[in-house]
Amino acid sequence: MNTKATATTKTAEARACACGTCHEAVRAKAMYRPGHDARHVSYLLQGLVNSYADGQPVTKALINGMAKELPSEPLRAKFLRAADRLVAKETEAAKAKADAAKEAKAA
């Protein structure tokens, strides 16, 4: 009696990279081309930078909503750390700008 399982070959369907910028084909088990996971995080961060440049408020809800677009918890954590740094930098820049305007007005 033959109890060995026969190997079945699956045709790997190519799908697009999940970074949102290249649409290159990736293998069936992969989500991204090599390095494109970081590209996806950078793409989302650029959206936050654009929001600041347009004068739109950047809230925790917006940041958390963008983080949900990422497929894994480590990528979400990477994005959230970078977003926190960006928010701190922008807050500090806004405070410095307000202080400079206040000093110019007092002089």
Backbone atoms as SQL, in Angstrom:
CREATE TABLE atoms (id INTEGER PRIMARY KEY, chain TEXT, resi INTEGER, resn TEXT, atom TEXT, x REAL, y REAL, z REAL);
INSERT INTO atoms VALUES
  (1, 'A', 1, 'MET', 'N', 0.844, -1.174, 0.000),
  (2, 'A', 1, 'MET', 'CA', 0.000, 0.000, 0.000),
  (3, 'A', 1, 'MET', 'C', 0.885, 1.231, 0.000),
  (4, 'A', 2, 'ASN', 'N', 0.577, 2.126, -0.859),
  (5, 'A', 2, 'ASN', 'CA', 1.361, 3.345, -1.020),
  (6, 'A', 2, 'ASN', 'C', 0.768, 4.441, -0.132),
  (7, 'A', 3, 'THR', 'N', 1.500, 4.849, 0.929),
  (8, 'A', 3, 'THR', 'CA', 0.990, 5.860, 1.855),
  (9, 'A', 3, 'THR', 'C', 1.651, 7.216, 1.663),
  (10, 'A', 4, 'LYS', 'N', 2.534, 7.302, 0.671),
  (11, 'A', 4, 'LYS', 'CA', 3.197, 8.581, 0.426),
  (12, 'A', 4, 'LYS', 'C', 2.225, 9.542, -0.254),
  (13, 'A', 5, 'ALA', 'N', 2.244, 10.750, 0.235),
  (14, 'A', 5, 'ALA', 'CA', 1.398, 11.771, -0.384),
  (15, 'A', 5, 'ALA', 'C', 2.087, 12.276, -1.638),
  (16, 'A', 6, 'THR', 'N', 1.326, 12.467, -2.638),
  (17, 'A', 6, 'THR', 'CA', 1.909, 13.004, -3.865),
  (18, 'A', 6, 'THR', 'C', 1.940, 14.516, -3.770),
  (19, 'A', 7, 'ALA', 'N', 3.019, 15.068, -4.240),
  (20, 'A', 7, 'ALA', 'CA', 3.180, 16.521, -4.196),
  (21, 'A', 7, 'ALA', 'C', 2.353, 17.137, -5.310),
  (22, 'A', 8, 'THR', 'N', 1.596, 18.102, -4.936),
  (23, 'A', 8, 'THR', 'CA', 0.826, 18.830, -5.941),
  (24, 'A', 8, 'THR', 'C', 1.524, 20.143, -6.199),
  (25, 'A', 9, 'THR', 'N', 1.578, 20.502, -7.419),
  (26, 'A', 9, 'THR', 'CA', 2.211, 21.774, -7.761),
  (27, 'A', 9, 'THR', 'C', 1.131, 22.809, -7.955),
  (28, 'A', 10, 'LYS', 'N', 1.370, 23.920, -7.328),
  (29, 'A', 10, 'LYS', 'CA', 0.422, 25.026, -7.457),
  (30, 'A', 10, 'LYS', 'C', 1.041, 26.069, -8.376),
  (31, 'A', 11, 'THR', 'N', 0.254, 26.575, -9.225),
  (32, 'A', 11, 'THR', 'CA', 0.732, 27.647, -10.073),
  (33, 'A', 11, 'THR', 'C', 0.674, 28.927, -9.253),
  (34, 'A', 12, 'ALA', 'N', 1.824, 29.524, -9.071),
  (35, 'A', 12, 'ALA', 'CA', 1.893, 30.746, -8.268),
  (36, 'A', 12, 'ALA', 'C', 1.324, 31.901, -9.073),
  (37, 'A', 13, 'GLU', 'N', 0.296, 32.480, -8.529),
  (38, 'A', 13, 'GLU', 'CA', -0.285, 33.648, -9.180),
  (39, 'A', 13, 'GLU', 'C', 0.486, 34.877, -8.753),
  (40, 'A', 14, 'ALA', 'N', 0.869, 35.644, -9.708),
  (41, 'A', 14, 'ALA', 'CA', 1.568, 36.886, -9.390),
  (42, 'A', 14, 'ALA', 'C', 0.540, 37.917, -8.965),
  (43, 'A', 15, 'ARG', 'N', 0.912, 38.701, -7.964),
  (44, 'A', 15, 'ARG', 'CA', 0.026, 39.773, -7.536),
  (45, 'A', 15, 'ARG', 'C', 0.872, 41.024, -7.372),
  (46, 'A', 16, 'ALA', 'N', 0.220, 42.143, -7.251),
  (47, 'A', 16, 'ALA', 'CA', 0.929, 43.413, -7.196),
  (48, 'A', 16, 'ALA', 'C', 1.511, 43.652, -5.807),
  (49, 'A', 17, 'CYS', 'N', 2.630, 44.336, -5.765),
  (50, 'A', 17, 'CYS', 'CA', 3.281, 44.733, -4.517),
  (51, 'A', 17, 'CYS', 'C', 2.325, 45.635, -3.730),
  (52, 'A', 18, 'ALA', 'N', 2.307, 45.481, -2.414),
  (53, 'A', 18, 'ALA', 'CA', 1.374, 46.225, -1.567),
  (54, 'A', 18, 'ALA', 'C', 1.880, 47.608, -1.170),
  (55, 'A', 19, 'CYS', 'N', 3.035, 48.046, -1.705),
  (56, 'A', 19, 'CYS', 'CA', 3.585, 49.334, -1.277),
  (57, 'A', 19, 'CYS', 'C', 2.737, 50.509, -1.757),
  (58, 'A', 20, 'GLY', 'N', 1.964, 50.321, -2.799),
  (59, 'A', 20, 'GLY', 'CA', 1.095, 51.384, -3.281),
  (60, 'A', 20, 'GLY', 'C', 1.747, 52.318, -4.271),
  (61, 'A', 21, 'THR', 'N', 2.996, 52.062, -4.640),
  (62, 'A', 21, 'THR', 'CA', 3.675, 52.969, -5.560),
  (63, 'A', 21, 'THR', 'C', 4.164, 52.298, -6.833),
  (64, 'A', 22, 'CYS', 'N', 4.514, 51.009, -6.773),
  (65, 'A', 22, 'CYS', 'CA', 5.179, 50.402, -7.933),
  (66, 'A', 22, 'CYS', 'C', 4.297, 49.459, -8.736),
  (67, 'A', 23, 'HIS', 'N', 3.414, 48.735, -8.106),
  (68, 'A', 23, 'HIS', 'CA', 2.532, 47.750, -8.744),
  (69, 'A', 23, 'HIS', 'C', 3.317, 46.657, -9.465),
  (70, 'A', 24, 'GLU', 'N', 4.540, 46.366, -8.998),
  (71, 'A', 24, 'GLU', 'CA', 5.330, 45.281, -9.562),
  (72, 'A', 24, 'GLU', 'C', 4.814, 43.949, -9.019),
  (73, 'A', 25, 'ALA', 'N', 5.054, 42.906, -9.742),
  (74, 'A', 25, 'ALA', 'CA', 4.590, 41.582, -9.348),
  (75, 'A', 25, 'ALA', 'C', 5.458, 41.027, -8.217),
  (76, 'A', 26, 'VAL', 'N', 4.810, 40.344, -7.284),
  (77, 'A', 26, 'VAL', 'CA', 5.507, 39.657, -6.199),
  (78, 'A', 26, 'VAL', 'C', 5.065, 38.203, -6.200),
  (79, 'A', 27, 'ARG', 'N', 5.814, 37.382, -5.514),
  (80, 'A', 27, 'ARG', 'CA', 5.461, 35.966, -5.432),
  (81, 'A', 27, 'ARG', 'C', 4.200, 35.774, -4.588),
  (82, 'A', 28, 'ALA', 'N', 3.656, 34.595, -4.657),
  (83, 'A', 28, 'ALA', 'CA', 2.368, 34.311, -4.022),
  (84, 'A', 28, 'ALA', 'C', 2.381, 34.521, -2.518),
  (85, 'A', 29, 'LYS', 'N', 3.475, 34.172, -1.830),
  (86, 'A', 29, 'LYS', 'CA', 3.519, 34.309, -0.376),
  (87, 'A', 29, 'LYS', 'C', 3.958, 35.691, 0.084),
  (88, 'A', 30, 'ALA', 'N', 4.484, 36.490, -0.798),
  (89, 'A', 30, 'ALA', 'CA', 5.027, 37.796, -0.425),
  (90, 'A', 30, 'ALA', 'C', 3.971, 38.890, -0.521),
  (91, 'A', 31, 'MET', 'N', 4.151, 39.922, 0.293),
  (92, 'A', 31, 'MET', 'CA', 3.293, 41.106, 0.215),
  (93, 'A', 31, 'MET', 'C', 3.998, 42.226, -0.548),
  (94, 'A', 32, 'TYR', 'N', 5.317, 42.272, -0.410),
  (95, 'A', 32, 'TYR', 'CA', 6.112, 43.373, -0.952),
  (96, 'A', 32, 'TYR', 'C', 7.306, 42.851, -1.736),
  (97, 'A', 33, 'ARG', 'N', 7.822, 43.697, -2.615),
  (98, 'A', 33, 'ARG', 'CA', 9.140, 43.479, -3.202),
  (99, 'A', 33, 'ARG', 'C', 10.152, 43.810, -2.108),
  (100, 'A', 34, 'PRO', 'N', 11.384, 43.322, -2.219),
  (101, 'A', 34, 'PRO', 'CA', 12.382, 43.639, -1.186),
  (102, 'A', 34, 'PRO', 'C', 12.550, 45.151, -0.997),
  (103, 'A', 35, 'GLY', 'N', 12.423, 45.601, 0.248),
  (104, 'A', 35, 'GLY', 'CA', 12.567, 47.015, 0.578),
  (105, 'A', 35, 'GLY', 'C', 11.308, 47.845, 0.432),
  (106, 'A', 36, 'HIS', 'N', 10.295, 47.291, -0.174),
  (107, 'A', 36, 'HIS', 'CA', 9.083, 48.072, -0.425),
  (108, 'A', 36, 'HIS', 'C', 8.183, 48.179, 0.791),
  (109, 'A', 37, 'ASP', 'N', 8.436, 47.387, 1.836),
  (110, 'A', 37, 'ASP', 'CA', 7.694, 47.572, 3.082),
  (111, 'A', 37, 'ASP', 'C', 8.067, 48.925, 3.686),
  (112, 'A', 38, 'ALA', 'N', 9.347, 49.269, 3.653),
  (113, 'A', 38, 'ALA', 'CA', 9.783, 50.585, 4.131),
  (114, 'A', 38, 'ALA', 'C', 9.253, 51.691, 3.227),
  (115, 'A', 39, 'ARG', 'N', 9.161, 51.410, 1.941),
  (116, 'A', 39, 'ARG', 'CA', 8.610, 52.388, 1.002),
  (117, 'A', 39, 'ARG', 'C', 7.154, 52.691, 1.346),
  (118, 'A', 40, 'HIS', 'N', 6.400, 51.666, 1.733),
  (119, 'A', 40, 'HIS', 'CA', 4.997, 51.849, 2.094),
  (120, 'A', 40, 'HIS', 'C', 4.880, 52.745, 3.330),
  (121, 'A', 41, 'VAL', 'N', 5.739, 52.505, 4.327),
  (122, 'A', 41, 'VAL', 'CA', 5.744, 53.340, 5.530),
  (123, 'A', 41, 'VAL', 'C', 6.081, 54.788, 5.151),
  (124, 'A', 42, 'SER', 'N', 7.087, 54.969, 4.301),
  (125, 'A', 42, 'SER', 'CA', 7.480, 56.315, 3.870),
  (126, 'A', 42, 'SER', 'C', 6.362, 56.999, 3.093),
  (127, 'A', 43, 'TYR', 'N', 5.661, 56.233, 2.289),
  (128, 'A', 43, 'TYR', 'CA', 4.537, 56.768, 1.516),
  (129, 'A', 43, 'TYR', 'C', 3.443, 57.300, 2.445),
  (130, 'A', 44, 'LEU', 'N', 3.149, 56.550, 3.498),
  (131, 'A', 44, 'LEU', 'CA', 2.142, 57.000, 4.465),
  (132, 'A', 44, 'LEU', 'C', 2.633, 58.216, 5.248),
  (133, 'A', 45, 'LEU', 'N', 3.920, 58.233, 5.607),
  (134, 'A', 45, 'LEU', 'CA', 4.477, 59.393, 6.315),
  (135, 'A', 45, 'LEU', 'C', 4.427, 60.644, 5.446),
  (136, 'A', 46, 'GLN', 'N', 4.654, 60.483, 4.149),
  (137, 'A', 46, 'GLN', 'CA', 4.568, 61.628, 3.249),
  (138, 'A', 46, 'GLN', 'C', 3.150, 62.192, 3.238),
  (139, 'A', 47, 'GLY', 'N', 2.164, 61.340, 3.390),
  (140, 'A', 47, 'GLY', 'CA', 0.785, 61.818, 3.506),
  (141, 'A', 47, 'GLY', 'C', 0.598, 62.702, 4.733),
  (142, 'A', 48, 'LEU', 'N', 1.239, 62.336, 5.850),
  (143, 'A', 48, 'LEU', 'CA', 1.170, 63.179, 7.056),
  (144, 'A', 48, 'LEU', 'C', 1.886, 64.504, 6.838),
  (145, 'A', 49, 'VAL', 'N', 3.050, 64.463, 6.184),
  (146, 'A', 49, 'VAL', 'CA', 3.789, 65.698, 5.895),
  (147, 'A', 49, 'VAL', 'C', 2.946, 66.613, 5.019),
  (148, 'A', 50, 'ASN', 'N', 2.278, 66.050, 4.032),
  (149, 'A', 50, 'ASN', 'CA', 1.416, 66.844, 3.157),
  (150, 'A', 50, 'ASN', 'C', 0.246, 67.442, 3.931),
  (151, 'A', 51, 'SER', 'N', -0.275, 66.697, 4.899),
  (152, 'A', 51, 'SER', 'CA', -1.368, 67.228, 5.722),
  (153, 'A', 51, 'SER', 'C', -0.893, 68.444, 6.506),
  (154, 'A', 52, 'TYR', 'N', 0.302, 68.346, 7.093),
  (155, 'A', 52, 'TYR', 'CA', 0.860, 69.502, 7.806),
  (156, 'A', 52, 'TYR', 'C', 1.067, 70.679, 6.857),
  (157, 'A', 53, 'ALA', 'N', 1.584, 70.414, 5.672),
  (158, 'A', 53, 'ALA', 'CA', 1.851, 71.480, 4.709),
  (159, 'A', 53, 'ALA', 'C', 0.561, 72.161, 4.258),
  (160, 'A', 54, 'ASP', 'N', -0.530, 71.404, 4.187),
  (161, 'A', 54, 'ASP', 'CA', -1.815, 71.959, 3.778),
  (162, 'A', 54, 'ASP', 'C', -2.568, 72.614, 4.929),
  (163, 'A', 55, 'GLY', 'N', -2.008, 72.520, 6.133),
  (164, 'A', 55, 'GLY', 'CA', -2.647, 73.120, 7.293),
  (165, 'A', 55, 'GLY', 'C', -3.768, 72.290, 7.888),
  (166, 'A', 56, 'GLN', 'N', -3.851, 71.031, 7.498),
  (167, 'A', 56, 'GLN', 'CA', -4.886, 70.152, 8.019),
  (168, 'A', 56, 'GLN', 'C', -4.435, 69.595, 9.365),
  (169, 'A', 57, 'PRO', 'N', -5.358, 69.377, 10.272),
  (170, 'A', 57, 'PRO', 'CA', -4.969, 68.813, 11.567),
  (171, 'A', 57, 'PRO', 'C', -4.577, 67.343, 11.427),
  (172, 'A', 58, 'VAL', 'N', -3.519, 66.978, 12.118),
  (173, 'A', 58, 'VAL', 'CA', -3.071, 65.586, 12.145),
  (174, 'A', 58, 'VAL', 'C', -3.414, 65.050, 13.524),
  (175, 'A', 59, 'THR', 'N', -4.382, 64.161, 13.574),
  (176, 'A', 59, 'THR', 'CA', -4.869, 63.626, 14.843),
  (177, 'A', 59, 'THR', 'C', -4.417, 62.180, 15.017),
  (178, 'A', 60, 'LYS', 'N', -4.529, 61.696, 16.239),
  (179, 'A', 60, 'LYS', 'CA', -4.217, 60.294, 16.515),
  (180, 'A', 60, 'LYS', 'C', -5.127, 59.376, 15.705),
  (181, 'A', 61, 'ALA', 'N', -6.374, 59.781, 15.526),
  (182, 'A', 61, 'ALA', 'CA', -7.311, 58.961, 14.750),
  (183, 'A', 61, 'ALA', 'C', -6.845, 58.836, 13.301),
  (184, 'A', 62, 'LEU', 'N', -6.352, 59.930, 12.728),
  (185, 'A', 62, 'LEU', 'CA', -5.835, 59.897, 11.367),
  (186, 'A', 62, 'LEU', 'C', -4.616, 58.981, 11.280),
  (187, 'A', 63, 'ILE', 'N', -3.703, 59.121, 12.234),
  (188, 'A', 63, 'ILE', 'CA', -2.492, 58.305, 12.241),
  (189, 'A', 63, 'ILE', 'C', -2.836, 56.832, 12.417),
  (190, 'A', 64, 'ASN', 'N', -3.725, 56.525, 13.342),
  (191, 'A', 64, 'ASN', 'CA', -4.122, 55.126, 13.566),
  (192, 'A', 64, 'ASN', 'C', -4.843, 54.547, 12.349),
  (193, 'A', 65, 'GLY', 'N', -5.640, 55.367, 11.675),
  (194, 'A', 65, 'GLY', 'CA', -6.319, 54.912, 10.459),
  (195, 'A', 65, 'GLY', 'C', -5.332, 54.583, 9.355),
  (196, 'A', 66, 'MET', 'N', -4.287, 55.415, 9.237),
  (197, 'A', 66, 'MET', 'CA', -3.267, 55.139, 8.235),
  (198, 'A', 66, 'MET', 'C', -2.476, 53.886, 8.595),
  (199, 'A', 67, 'ALA', 'N', -2.233, 53.688, 9.888),
  (200, 'A', 67, 'ALA', 'CA', -1.473, 52.518, 10.330),
  (201, 'A', 67, 'ALA', 'C', -2.218, 51.222, 10.009),
  (202, 'A', 68, 'LYS', 'N', -3.536, 51.265, 9.986),
  (203, 'A', 68, 'LYS', 'CA', -4.323, 50.070, 9.694),
  (204, 'A', 68, 'LYS', 'C', -4.145, 49.587, 8.254),
  (205, 'A', 69, 'GLU', 'N', -3.608, 50.452, 7.388),
  (206, 'A', 69, 'GLU', 'CA', -3.355, 50.054, 6.005),
  (207, 'A', 69, 'GLU', 'C', -2.181, 49.085, 5.902),
  (208, 'A', 70, 'LEU', 'N', -1.346, 49.047, 6.926),
  (209, 'A', 70, 'LEU', 'CA', -0.165, 48.192, 6.894),
  (210, 'A', 70, 'LEU', 'C', -0.530, 46.773, 7.313),
  (211, 'A', 71, 'PRO', 'N', 0.036, 45.753, 6.652),
  (212, 'A', 71, 'PRO', 'CA', -0.413, 44.383, 6.883),
  (213, 'A', 71, 'PRO', 'C', 0.142, 43.686, 8.116),
  (214, 'A', 72, 'SER', 'N', 1.183, 44.235, 8.744),
  (215, 'A', 72, 'SER', 'CA', 1.749, 43.519, 9.888),
  (216, 'A', 72, 'SER', 'C', 1.959, 44.448, 11.077),
  (217, 'A', 73, 'GLU', 'N', 1.974, 43.865, 12.248),
  (218, 'A', 73, 'GLU', 'CA', 2.167, 44.641, 13.474),
  (219, 'A', 73, 'GLU', 'C', 3.537, 45.317, 13.533),
  (220, 'A', 74, 'PRO', 'N', 4.633, 44.666, 13.122),
  (221, 'A', 74, 'PRO', 'CA', 5.924, 45.370, 13.129),
  (222, 'A', 74, 'PRO', 'C', 5.950, 46.589, 12.215),
  (223, 'A', 75, 'LEU', 'N', 5.297, 46.495, 11.059),
  (224, 'A', 75, 'LEU', 'CA', 5.243, 47.662, 10.170),
  (225, 'A', 75, 'LEU', 'C', 4.397, 48.773, 10.779),
  (226, 'A', 76, 'ARG', 'N', 3.288, 48.405, 11.419),
  (227, 'A', 76, 'ARG', 'CA', 2.458, 49.411, 12.094),
  (228, 'A', 76, 'ARG', 'C', 3.256, 50.100, 13.191),
  (229, 'A', 77, 'ALA', 'N', 4.010, 49.329, 13.961),
  (230, 'A', 77, 'ALA', 'CA', 4.825, 49.912, 15.035),
  (231, 'A', 77, 'ALA', 'C', 5.878, 50.848, 14.461),
  (232, 'A', 78, 'LYS', 'N', 6.493, 50.456, 13.362),
  (233, 'A', 78, 'LYS', 'CA', 7.497, 51.305, 12.704),
  (234, 'A', 78, 'LYS', 'C', 6.863, 52.617, 12.250),
  (235, 'A', 79, 'PHE', 'N', 5.687, 52.522, 11.640),
  (236, 'A', 79, 'PHE', 'CA', 4.993, 53.724, 11.181),
  (237, 'A', 79, 'PHE', 'C', 4.594, 54.619, 12.355),
  (238, 'A', 80, 'LEU', 'N', 4.077, 54.020, 13.420),
  (239, 'A', 80, 'LEU', 'CA', 3.632, 54.814, 14.570),
  (240, 'A', 80, 'LEU', 'C', 4.805, 55.528, 15.245),
  (241, 'A', 81, 'ARG', 'N', 5.957, 54.861, 15.335),
  (242, 'A', 81, 'ARG', 'CA', 7.147, 55.517, 15.903),
  (243, 'A', 81, 'ARG', 'C', 7.576, 56.693, 15.038),
  (244, 'A', 82, 'ALA', 'N', 7.599, 56.491, 13.739),
  (245, 'A', 82, 'ALA', 'CA', 7.990, 57.558, 12.829),
  (246, 'A', 82, 'ALA', 'C', 6.976, 58.696, 12.847),
  (247, 'A', 83, 'ALA', 'N', 5.701, 58.367, 12.941),
  (248, 'A', 83, 'ALA', 'CA', 4.665, 59.401, 13.001),
  (249, 'A', 83, 'ALA', 'C', 4.774, 60.209, 14.294),
  (250, 'A', 84, 'ASP', 'N', 5.072, 59.540, 15.395),
  (251, 'A', 84, 'ASP', 'CA', 5.266, 60.257, 16.659),
  (252, 'A', 84, 'ASP', 'C', 6.439, 61.222, 16.569),
  (253, 'A', 85, 'ARG', 'N', 7.534, 60.784, 15.938),
  (254, 'A', 85, 'ARG', 'CA', 8.680, 61.682, 15.754),
  (255, 'A', 85, 'ARG', 'C', 8.306, 62.874, 14.876),
  (256, 'A', 86, 'LEU', 'N', 7.545, 62.616, 13.823),
  (257, 'A', 86, 'LEU', 'CA', 7.120, 63.690, 12.924),
  (258, 'A', 86, 'LEU', 'C', 6.220, 64.681, 13.641),
  (259, 'A', 87, 'VAL', 'N', 5.273, 64.189, 14.428),
  (260, 'A', 87, 'VAL', 'CA', 4.366, 65.068, 15.168),
  (261, 'A', 87, 'VAL', 'C', 5.154, 65.912, 16.165),
  (262, 'A', 88, 'ALA', 'N', 6.103, 65.300, 16.867),
  (263, 'A', 88, 'ALA', 'CA', 6.918, 66.047, 17.825),
  (264, 'A', 88, 'ALA', 'C', 7.730, 67.127, 17.120),
  (265, 'A', 89, 'LYS', 'N', 8.295, 66.795, 15.974),
  (266, 'A', 89, 'LYS', 'CA', 9.089, 67.759, 15.197),
  (267, 'A', 89, 'LYS', 'C', 8.216, 68.918, 14.709),
  (268, 'A', 90, 'GLU', 'N', 7.056, 68.606, 14.193),
  (269, 'A', 90, 'GLU', 'CA', 6.154, 69.648, 13.687),
  (270, 'A', 90, 'GLU', 'C', 5.612, 70.507, 14.826),
  (271, 'A', 91, 'THR', 'N', 5.331, 69.908, 15.971),
  (272, 'A', 91, 'THR', 'CA', 4.855, 70.663, 17.128),
  (273, 'A', 91, 'THR', 'C', 5.936, 71.620, 17.610),
  (274, 'A', 92, 'GLU', 'N', 7.167, 71.131, 17.661),
  (275, 'A', 92, 'GLU', 'CA', 8.289, 71.974, 18.081),
  (276, 'A', 92, 'GLU', 'C', 8.518, 73.117, 17.094),
  (277, 'A', 93, 'ALA', 'N', 8.405, 72.830, 15.806),
  (278, 'A', 93, 'ALA', 'CA', 8.578, 73.870, 14.793),
  (279, 'A', 93, 'ALA', 'C', 7.473, 74.919, 14.891),
  (280, 'A', 94, 'ALA', 'N', 6.254, 74.492, 15.141),
  (281, 'A', 94, 'ALA', 'CA', 5.145, 75.433, 15.280),
  (282, 'A', 94, 'ALA', 'C', 5.325, 76.306, 16.513),
  (283, 'A', 95, 'LYS', 'N', 5.807, 75.702, 17.599),
  (284, 'A', 95, 'LYS', 'CA', 6.044, 76.468, 18.821),
  (285, 'A', 95, 'LYS', 'C', 7.150, 77.490, 18.616),
  (286, 'A', 96, 'ALA', 'N', 8.223, 77.093, 17.929),
  (287, 'A', 96, 'ALA', 'CA', 9.330, 78.019, 17.648),
  (288, 'A', 96, 'ALA', 'C', 8.865, 79.157, 16.754),
  (289, 'A', 97, 'LYS', 'N', 8.023, 78.849, 15.799),
  (290, 'A', 97, 'LYS', 'CA', 7.497, 79.881, 14.899),
  (291, 'A', 97, 'LYS', 'C', 6.609, 80.862, 15.671),
  (292, 'A', 98, 'ALA', 'N', 5.789, 80.343, 16.574),
  (293, 'A', 98, 'ALA', 'CA', 4.921, 81.197, 17.383),
  (294, 'A', 98, 'ALA', 'C', 5.749, 82.068, 18.325),
  (295, 'A', 99, 'ASP', 'N', 6.803, 81.493, 18.918),
  (296, 'A', 99, 'ASP', 'CA', 7.671, 82.273, 19.804),
  (297, 'A', 99, 'ASP', 'C', 8.397, 83.372, 19.044),
  (298, 'A', 100, 'ALA', 'N', 8.846, 83.075, 17.837),
  (299, 'A', 100, 'ALA', 'CA', 9.536, 84.078, 17.018),
  (300, 'A', 100, 'ALA', 'C', 8.590, 85.198, 16.634),
  (301, 'A', 101, 'ALA', 'N', 7.350, 84.839, 16.312),
  (302, 'A', 101, 'ALA', 'CA', 6.373, 85.867, 15.964),
  (303, 'A', 101, 'ALA', 'C', 6.048, 86.736, 17.176),
  (304, 'A', 102, 'LYS', 'N', 5.981, 86.118, 18.348),
  (305, 'A', 102, 'LYS', 'CA', 5.709, 86.860, 19.567),
  (306, 'A', 102, 'LYS', 'C', 6.858, 87.827, 19.880),
  (307, 'A', 103, 'GLU', 'N', 8.101, 87.381, 19.703),
  (308, 'A', 103, 'GLU', 'CA', 9.263, 88.231, 19.944),
  (309, 'A', 103, 'GLU', 'C', 9.319, 89.376, 18.938),
  (310, 'A', 104, 'ALA', 'N', 8.989, 89.098, 17.692),
  (311, 'A', 104, 'ALA', 'CA', 8.998, 90.137, 16.668),
  (312, 'A', 104, 'ALA', 'C', 7.925, 91.175, 16.938),
  (313, 'A', 105, 'LYS', 'N', 6.814, 90.742, 17.448),
  (314, 'A', 105, 'LYS', 'CA', 5.720, 91.652, 17.756),
  (315, 'A', 105, 'LYS', 'C', 6.071, 92.517, 18.969),
  (316, 'A', 106, 'ALA', 'N', 6.779, 91.938, 19.936),
  (317, 'A', 106, 'ALA', 'CA', 7.173, 92.686, 21.138),
  (318, 'A', 106, 'ALA', 'C', 8.268, 93.697, 20.843),
  (319, 'A', 107, 'ALA', 'N', 9.058, 93.466, 19.835),
  (320, 'A', 107, 'ALA', 'CA', 10.186, 94.359, 19.529),
  (321, 'A', 107, 'ALA', 'C', 9.791, 95.530, 18.718);
